[in-house]
mmCIF file of N, CA and C in Angstrom:
data_model
loop_
_atom_site.group_PDB
_atom_site.id
_atom_site.type_symbol
_atom_site.label_atom_id
_atom_site.label_comp_id
_atom_site.label_asym_id
_atom_site.label_seq_id
_atom_site.Cartn_x
_atom_site.Cartn_y
_atom_site.Cartn_z
ATOM 1 N N MET A 1 0.856 -1.171 0.000
ATOM 2 C CA MET A 1 0.000 0.000 0.000
ATOM 3 C C MET A 1 0.901 1.232 0.000
ATOM 4 N N SER A 2 0.665 2.127 -0.903
ATOM 5 C CA SER A 2 1.481 3.340 -0.974
ATOM 6 C C SER A 2 1.045 4.325 0.101
ATOM 7 N N LYS A 3 1.843 5.344 0.283
ATOM 8 C CA LYS A 3 1.558 6.346 1.316
ATOM 9 C C LYS A 3 0.285 7.131 1.017
ATOM 10 N N ASN A 4 -0.057 7.284 -0.261
ATOM 11 C CA ASN A 4 -1.227 8.079 -0.651
ATOM 12 C C ASN A 4 -2.543 7.322 -0.500
ATOM 13 N N GLU A 5 -2.478 6.007 -0.460
ATOM 14 C CA GLU A 5 -3.706 5.216 -0.334
ATOM 15 C C GLU A 5 -4.150 5.175 1.124
ATOM 16 N N LYS A 6 -5.451 5.255 1.308
ATOM 17 C CA LYS A 6 -5.987 5.200 2.666
ATOM 18 C C LYS A 6 -6.186 3.752 3.072
ATOM 19 N N LYS A 7 -5.921 3.462 4.317
ATOM 20 C CA LYS A 7 -6.155 2.120 4.845
ATOM 21 C C LYS A 7 -7.652 1.939 5.067
ATOM 22 N N PRO A 8 -8.157 0.756 4.846
ATOM 23 C CA PRO A 8 -9.583 0.533 5.098
ATOM 24 C C PRO A 8 -9.890 0.684 6.587
ATOM 25 N N THR A 9 -11.050 1.221 6.873
ATOM 26 C CA THR A 9 -11.443 1.372 8.270
ATOM 27 C C THR A 9 -12.056 0.075 8.768
ATOM 28 N N GLY A 10 -11.844 -0.232 10.007
ATOM 29 C CA GLY A 10 -12.426 -1.432 10.612
ATOM 30 C C GLY A 10 -11.722 -2.695 10.158
ATOM 31 N N PRO A 11 -12.171 -3.820 10.664
ATOM 32 C CA PRO A 11 -11.531 -5.087 10.298
ATOM 33 C C PRO A 11 -11.855 -5.475 8.857
ATOM 34 N N PHE A 12 -10.912 -6.147 8.236
ATOM 35 C CA PHE A 12 -11.109 -6.616 6.862
ATOM 36 C C PHE A 12 -11.760 -7.990 6.923
ATOM 37 N N ILE A 13 -13.032 -8.059 6.586
ATOM 38 C CA ILE A 13 -13.769 -9.322 6.625
ATOM 39 C C ILE A 13 -14.498 -9.495 5.301
ATOM 40 N N ARG A 14 -14.261 -10.631 4.678
ATOM 41 C CA ARG A 14 -14.990 -10.955 3.451
ATOM 42 C C ARG A 14 -16.127 -11.890 3.814
ATOM 43 N N GLU A 15 -17.295 -11.568 3.343
ATOM 44 C CA GLU A 15 -18.469 -12.380 3.645
ATOM 45 C C GLU A 15 -18.387 -13.766 3.011
ATOM 46 N N ASP A 16 -17.714 -13.869 1.861
ATOM 47 C CA ASP A 16 -17.662 -15.141 1.146
ATOM 48 C C ASP A 16 -16.468 -16.011 1.552
ATOM 49 N N PHE A 17 -15.722 -15.607 2.564
ATOM 50 C CA PHE A 17 -14.517 -16.335 2.969
ATOM 51 C C PHE A 17 -14.828 -17.254 4.150
ATOM 52 N N ASP A 18 -14.558 -18.549 3.988
ATOM 53 C CA ASP A 18 -14.765 -19.527 5.055
ATOM 54 C C ASP A 18 -13.400 -20.034 5.506
ATOM 55 N N LEU A 19 -12.988 -19.642 6.691
ATOM 56 C CA LEU A 19 -11.677 -20.032 7.208
ATOM 57 C C LEU A 19 -11.561 -21.544 7.339
ATOM 58 N N GLY A 20 -12.654 -22.210 7.673
ATOM 59 C CA GLY A 20 -12.643 -23.667 7.788
ATOM 60 C C GLY A 20 -12.335 -24.362 6.473
ATOM 61 N N LEU A 21 -12.809 -23.791 5.375
ATOM 62 C CA LEU A 21 -12.500 -24.356 4.056
ATOM 63 C C LEU A 21 -11.085 -23.999 3.621
ATOM 64 N N ALA A 22 -10.647 -22.802 3.976
ATOM 65 C CA ALA A 22 -9.319 -22.355 3.572
ATOM 66 C C ALA A 22 -8.225 -23.055 4.369
ATOM 67 N N MET A 23 -8.493 -23.317 5.638
ATOM 68 C CA MET A 23 -7.493 -23.939 6.507
ATOM 69 C C MET A 23 -8.141 -25.062 7.320
ATOM 70 N N PRO A 24 -8.412 -26.214 6.705
ATOM 71 C CA PRO A 24 -9.091 -27.293 7.424
ATOM 72 C C PRO A 24 -8.301 -27.808 8.621
ATOM 73 N N SER A 25 -6.966 -27.725 8.568
ATOM 74 C CA SER A 25 -6.175 -28.192 9.707
ATOM 75 C C SER A 25 -6.389 -27.294 10.920
ATOM 76 N N LEU A 26 -6.584 -26.008 10.705
ATOM 77 C CA LEU A 26 -6.866 -25.090 11.809
ATOM 78 C C LEU A 26 -8.236 -25.392 12.404
ATOM 79 N N LYS A 27 -9.202 -25.677 11.553
ATOM 80 C CA LYS A 27 -10.548 -26.021 12.012
ATOM 81 C C LYS A 27 -10.501 -27.285 12.871
ATOM 82 N N GLN A 28 -9.738 -28.293 12.419
ATOM 83 C CA GLN A 28 -9.613 -29.538 13.179
ATOM 84 C C GLN A 28 -8.888 -29.293 14.496
ATOM 85 N N PHE A 29 -7.869 -28.439 14.498
ATOM 86 C CA PHE A 29 -7.144 -28.112 15.723
ATOM 87 C C PHE A 29 -8.075 -27.493 16.755
ATOM 88 N N VAL A 30 -8.915 -26.576 16.325
ATOM 89 C CA VAL A 30 -9.848 -25.919 17.248
ATOM 90 C C VAL A 30 -10.821 -26.940 17.823
ATOM 91 N N ARG A 31 -11.302 -27.866 16.983
ATOM 92 C CA ARG A 31 -12.209 -28.913 17.473
ATOM 93 C C ARG A 31 -11.512 -29.812 18.489
ATOM 94 N N ASP A 32 -10.294 -30.240 18.158
ATOM 95 C CA ASP A 32 -9.567 -31.162 19.031
ATOM 96 C C ASP A 32 -9.090 -30.497 20.310
ATOM 97 N N ASP A 33 -8.875 -29.189 20.264
ATOM 98 C CA ASP A 33 -8.326 -28.478 21.414
ATOM 99 C C ASP A 33 -9.258 -28.504 22.619
ATOM 100 N N VAL A 34 -10.551 -28.608 22.404
ATOM 101 C CA VAL A 34 -11.502 -28.579 23.515
ATOM 102 C C VAL A 34 -11.889 -29.981 24.002
ATOM 103 N N LYS A 35 -11.339 -31.019 23.381
ATOM 104 C CA LYS A 35 -11.686 -32.381 23.772
ATOM 105 C C LYS A 35 -11.002 -32.770 25.077
ATOM 106 N N PHE A 36 -11.658 -33.659 25.801
ATOM 107 C CA PHE A 36 -11.152 -34.162 27.077
ATOM 108 C C PHE A 36 -9.910 -35.014 26.846
ATOM 109 N N ARG A 37 -8.921 -34.865 27.722
ATOM 110 C CA ARG A 37 -7.685 -35.636 27.612
ATOM 111 C C ARG A 37 -7.396 -36.344 28.920
ATOM 112 N N VAL A 38 -6.798 -37.521 28.796
ATOM 113 C CA VAL A 38 -6.327 -38.270 29.959
ATOM 114 C C VAL A 38 -4.875 -38.637 29.690
ATOM 115 N N TYR A 39 -3.998 -38.278 30.599
ATOM 116 C CA TYR A 39 -2.587 -38.632 30.485
ATOM 117 C C TYR A 39 -2.271 -39.672 31.545
ATOM 118 N N THR A 40 -1.633 -40.752 31.143
ATOM 119 C CA THR A 40 -1.336 -41.850 32.056
ATOM 120 C C THR A 40 0.145 -42.172 32.007
ATOM 121 N N LEU A 41 0.727 -42.355 33.175
ATOM 122 C CA LEU A 41 2.114 -42.790 33.272
ATOM 123 C C LEU A 41 2.120 -44.298 33.461
ATOM 124 N N PHE A 42 2.837 -45.009 32.615
ATOM 125 C CA PHE A 42 2.920 -46.463 32.676
ATOM 126 C C PHE A 42 4.195 -46.882 33.401
ATOM 127 N N GLU A 43 4.073 -47.877 34.265
ATOM 128 C CA GLU A 43 5.267 -48.526 34.803
ATOM 129 C C GLU A 43 5.911 -49.288 33.650
ATOM 130 N N GLU A 44 7.195 -49.542 33.756
ATOM 131 C CA GLU A 44 7.937 -50.158 32.651
ATOM 132 C C GLU A 44 7.365 -51.512 32.240
ATOM 133 N N ASP A 45 7.030 -52.358 33.214
ATOM 134 C CA ASP A 45 6.492 -53.686 32.899
ATOM 135 C C ASP A 45 5.139 -53.595 32.192
ATOM 136 N N LEU A 46 4.275 -52.722 32.693
ATOM 137 C CA LEU A 46 2.957 -52.549 32.074
ATOM 138 C C LEU A 46 3.095 -52.000 30.652
ATOM 139 N N LEU A 47 4.025 -51.086 30.446
ATOM 140 C CA LEU A 47 4.245 -50.536 29.108
ATOM 141 C C LEU A 47 4.704 -51.622 28.143
ATOM 142 N N LYS A 48 5.588 -52.492 28.583
ATOM 143 C CA LYS A 48 6.055 -53.585 27.721
ATOM 144 C C LYS A 48 4.899 -54.499 27.335
ATOM 145 N N GLU A 49 4.036 -54.817 28.292
ATOM 146 C CA GLU A 49 2.874 -55.667 28.013
ATOM 147 C C GLU A 49 1.899 -54.970 27.067
ATOM 148 N N PHE A 50 1.657 -53.694 27.322
ATOM 149 C CA PHE A 50 0.747 -52.918 26.474
ATOM 150 C C PHE A 50 1.292 -52.828 25.049
ATOM 151 N N LYS A 51 2.577 -52.532 24.931
ATOM 152 C CA LYS A 51 3.206 -52.415 23.616
ATOM 153 C C LYS A 51 3.121 -53.736 22.854
ATOM 154 N N ALA A 52 3.397 -54.847 23.543
ATOM 155 C CA ALA A 52 3.330 -56.163 22.896
ATOM 156 C C ALA A 52 1.908 -56.470 22.436
ATOM 157 N N ALA A 53 0.917 -56.126 23.264
ATOM 158 C CA ALA A 53 -0.483 -56.383 22.906
ATOM 159 C C ALA A 53 -0.917 -55.532 21.711
ATOM 160 N N VAL A 54 -0.500 -54.274 21.690
ATOM 161 C CA VAL A 54 -0.852 -53.388 20.569
ATOM 162 C C VAL A 54 -0.214 -53.899 19.279
ATOM 163 N N ILE A 55 1.039 -54.309 19.351
ATOM 164 C CA ILE A 55 1.721 -54.840 18.165
ATOM 165 C C ILE A 55 1.051 -56.124 17.694
ATOM 166 N N LYS A 56 0.641 -56.973 18.638
ATOM 167 C CA LYS A 56 -0.022 -58.227 18.275
ATOM 168 C C LYS A 56 -1.336 -57.961 17.535
ATOM 169 N N LYS A 57 -2.101 -56.978 18.019
ATOM 170 C CA LYS A 57 -3.414 -56.712 17.414
ATOM 171 C C LYS A 57 -3.320 -55.859 16.150
ATOM 172 N N PHE A 58 -2.496 -54.811 16.173
ATOM 173 C CA PHE A 58 -2.475 -53.844 15.072
ATOM 174 C C PHE A 58 -1.239 -53.945 14.172
ATOM 175 N N GLY A 59 -0.228 -54.710 14.588
ATOM 176 C CA GLY A 59 0.959 -54.897 13.756
ATOM 177 C C GLY A 59 2.062 -53.880 13.943
ATOM 178 N N LYS A 60 1.779 -52.798 14.626
ATOM 179 C CA LYS A 60 2.797 -51.779 14.891
ATOM 180 C C LYS A 60 2.406 -50.985 16.126
ATOM 181 N N PHE A 61 3.366 -50.250 16.668
ATOM 182 C CA PHE A 61 3.127 -49.481 17.888
ATOM 183 C C PHE A 61 3.434 -48.008 17.618
ATOM 184 N N TYR A 62 2.402 -47.294 17.229
ATOM 185 C CA TYR A 62 2.490 -45.859 16.996
ATOM 186 C C TYR A 62 1.322 -45.198 17.728
ATOM 187 N N PRO A 63 1.317 -43.866 17.846
ATOM 188 C CA PRO A 63 0.240 -43.195 18.581
ATOM 189 C C PRO A 63 -1.173 -43.552 18.120
ATOM 190 N N ASP A 64 -1.394 -43.676 16.824
ATOM 191 C CA ASP A 64 -2.747 -43.997 16.337
ATOM 192 C C ASP A 64 -3.209 -45.370 16.816
ATOM 193 N N GLU A 65 -2.311 -46.362 16.738
ATOM 194 C CA GLU A 65 -2.663 -47.710 17.190
ATOM 195 C C GLU A 65 -2.851 -47.741 18.701
ATOM 196 N N SER A 66 -2.011 -47.015 19.424
ATOM 197 C CA SER A 66 -2.143 -46.946 20.884
ATOM 198 C C SER A 66 -3.475 -46.321 21.271
ATOM 199 N N LYS A 67 -3.857 -45.261 20.565
ATOM 200 C CA LYS A 67 -5.133 -44.597 20.837
ATOM 201 C C LYS A 67 -6.298 -45.543 20.595
ATOM 202 N N LYS A 68 -6.246 -46.299 19.488
ATOM 203 C CA LYS A 68 -7.310 -47.268 19.204
ATOM 204 C C LYS A 68 -7.415 -48.297 20.324
ATOM 205 N N ALA A 69 -6.274 -48.794 20.798
ATOM 206 C CA ALA A 69 -6.272 -49.796 21.864
ATOM 207 C C ALA A 69 -6.839 -49.224 23.161
ATOM 208 N N VAL A 70 -6.460 -48.010 23.492
ATOM 209 C CA VAL A 70 -6.948 -47.375 24.725
ATOM 210 C C VAL A 70 -8.451 -47.127 24.635
ATOM 211 N N ILE A 71 -8.934 -46.629 23.511
ATOM 212 C CA ILE A 71 -10.372 -46.374 23.350
ATOM 213 C C ILE A 71 -11.154 -47.680 23.424
ATOM 214 N N GLU A 72 -10.627 -48.732 22.800
ATOM 215 C CA GLU A 72 -11.281 -50.045 22.874
ATOM 216 C C GLU A 72 -11.356 -50.533 24.322
ATOM 217 N N ALA A 73 -10.266 -50.376 25.069
ATOM 218 C CA ALA A 73 -10.243 -50.800 26.472
ATOM 219 C C ALA A 73 -11.224 -49.987 27.315
ATOM 220 N N ILE A 74 -11.303 -48.693 27.059
ATOM 221 C CA ILE A 74 -12.239 -47.841 27.806
ATOM 222 C C ILE A 74 -13.678 -48.244 27.517
ATOM 223 N N LYS A 75 -13.995 -48.500 26.246
ATOM 224 C CA LYS A 75 -15.358 -48.921 25.888
ATOM 225 C C LYS A 75 -15.712 -50.252 26.550
ATOM 226 N N MET A 76 -14.752 -51.185 26.573
ATOM 227 C CA MET A 76 -14.997 -52.477 27.227
ATOM 228 C C MET A 76 -15.211 -52.288 28.722
ATOM 229 N N TRP A 77 -14.438 -51.414 29.342
ATOM 230 C CA TRP A 77 -14.575 -51.162 30.781
ATOM 231 C C TRP A 77 -15.934 -50.525 31.082
ATOM 232 N N ILE A 78 -16.344 -49.561 30.269
ATOM 233 C CA ILE A 78 -17.651 -48.913 30.461
ATOM 234 C C ILE A 78 -18.767 -49.945 30.344
ATOM 235 N N ALA A 79 -18.683 -50.823 29.357
ATOM 236 C CA ALA A 79 -19.708 -51.859 29.170
ATOM 237 C C ALA A 79 -19.759 -52.803 30.366
ATOM 238 N N SER A 80 -18.615 -53.104 30.960
ATOM 239 C CA SER A 80 -18.598 -54.014 32.110
ATOM 240 C C SER A 80 -19.144 -53.359 33.372
ATOM 241 N N VAL A 81 -19.073 -52.043 33.453
ATOM 242 C CA VAL A 81 -19.565 -51.323 34.633
ATOM 243 C C VAL A 81 -21.071 -51.145 34.573
ATOM 244 N N LYS A 82 -21.640 -51.048 33.381
ATOM 245 C CA LYS A 82 -23.091 -50.811 33.231
ATOM 246 C C LYS A 82 -23.912 -51.912 33.797
#
């Protein structure tokens, strides 16, 4: 913008602009940011058993597979408590 041009007053907002479509990763981050989290510290022996079980079921031990195993265990525990 040159010195002679006036700056627009107020915030620059386009009515036809959807930030969620332009930046889907930001939209997903905002959704995930408000979700409930549980952090657990594993003893070494329990971690070895958990890792072996995850590898046996899913073939590898990465965060996605660990998350699937934990969610499955939580669902099974909830069903047993009902």
